[in-house]
DNA sequence: CCAGACGTTGTT
DNA sequence: GTCTGG
DNA sequence: CCAGACGTTGTT
DNA sequence: GTCTGG
C-alpha cells in the first residue's frame, strides 16, 4: 500500500516530467501523510494543472469529512465499482508526484521502514483520483486517493501491496483516456526501475518533517 | 419498504 | 486492542 | 502510514 | 447518491 511518501524534486523537473506549463510552489517534505496537503497533477480546461488537495478521498455524498482518513488508498482491482471511488475513477483521475515512498516491513523486533525511489526518473507518478466535497457550511474540500496493486518482486520482499506507478509515457492516457483504457495501466511497476533502502529511523509523526535517507543500512534491488 | 454502509490494511 | 488525528 | 489517546457527568 | 441487508 502507500501510506506515507516524500517529495523533494525541483519544481522545474516536476514541471518537465509531468508536462505542466507552470512550476509548482511548495517546500520539500519527507513526511507527506494522510489528511495532509498533497500536490497533484490533473486536467483542467484541456491542460495539465497543479492542485493542492487533502490526502484521503471524501466522497461527494459524505456527511462529514472524517471518512477521508480511511480512503487514502483505492484497490486497483475494485476501484471502478466501489461506490466511494467509481465516480472519481470515471471522471477525476489524477497523478500524484512522489520523489519516493515509505513502506514498512513487519519483522521480528518491530517494523523496519524502507524508502523506495526511482532509478530512472526524478520522480514517481502515482495513479490517483481526486474528488470534491461540499461541507454543510458551503465550503468546498478537494481530496485525493492513491491506487494500489499487487507488488513486484522487489516490493514483495517488503509488503503485499504497492502503489500504482505510471510510466511517464502513460500520464496523459491515465488522465484523459476512457476508464477501460485507464484500467490497463493498473499494474505493478517494474522492479528494475526502483530501489529500496532501509531507513535508519522510523518516519515519526507528521510534525517531524525529517527522516535519514543518507546512510542506508541495507539496499535491495 | 427503510436503515445503514459506502474503505484499506494488517494480524500469531 | 482499537480508534482518531495528523 | 504512525503517534497518541483511550472519560464521565447532566441535560426539556 | 446508490447499493446492500434486513
Coordinates of N, CA and C (backbone and C1' of nucleotides) in Angstrom, one line a residue, chain A residues 70 75 82 106 159-160, chain B residues 6-11:
Chain A
X70 N -9.9 7.2 6.0 CA -9.8 5.8 5.6 C -9.7 5.6 4.1
X75 N -8.2 0.2 -4.0 CA -7.7 -1.0 -4.6 C -7.9 -0.9 -6.2
X82 N -16.5 0.4 -6.7 CA -16.8 0.8 -5.3 C -17.5 2.2 -5.3
X106 N 7.1 -5.7 8.4 CA 6.9 -6.3 9.7 C 7.9 -7.4 9.9
X159 N 6.3 -6.0 1.4 CA 4.9 -5.8 1.7 C 4.1 -6.5 0.6
X160 N 2.8 -6.7 0.8 CA 2.0 -7.4 -0.2 C 1.2 -6.5 -1.1
Chain B
dC6 P -19.3 -0.6 4.8 O5' -19.1 0.4 3.6 C5' -19.4 -0.1 2.2 C4' -19.4 1.1 1.3 C3' -18.1 2.0 1.4 O3' -17.6 2.2 0.1 C1' -20.1 3.3 1.4
dG7 P -16.8 1.0 -0.6 O5' -15.4 1.1 0.1 C5' -14.5 2.2 -0.3 C4' -13.2 2.0 0.5 C3' -12.6 0.6 0.4 O3' -11.7 0.6 -0.7 C1' -12.5 1.5 2.6
dT8 P -11.0 -0.7 -1.2 O5' -9.7 -0.8 -0.2 C5' -8.8 0.4 -0.2 C4' -7.9 0.2 0.9 C3' -7.1 -1.2 1.0 O3' -5.8 -0.9 0.6 C1' -7.9 -0.5 3.2
dT9 P -4.8 -2.2 0.4 O5' -4.3 -2.4 1.9 C5' -3.7 -1.3 2.6 C4' -3.4 -1.7 4.0 C3' -2.8 -3.1 4.2 O3' -1.5 -2.9 4.7 C1' -4.6 -2.7 5.8
dG10 P -0.5 -4.2 4.9 O5' -0.8 -4.6 6.4 C5' -0.7 -3.6 7.4 C4' -1.1 -4.2 8.7 C3' -0.4 -5.5 9.0 O3' 0.0 -5.6 10.4 C1' -2.7 -5.9 8.9
dT11 P 1.2 -6.6 10.8 O5' 0.5 -7.6 11.9 C5' -0.6 -7.1 12.7 C4' -1.4 -8.3 13.1 C3' -0.7 -9.7 12.9 O3' -0.2 -10.1 14.2 C1' -3.0 -9.7 12.1

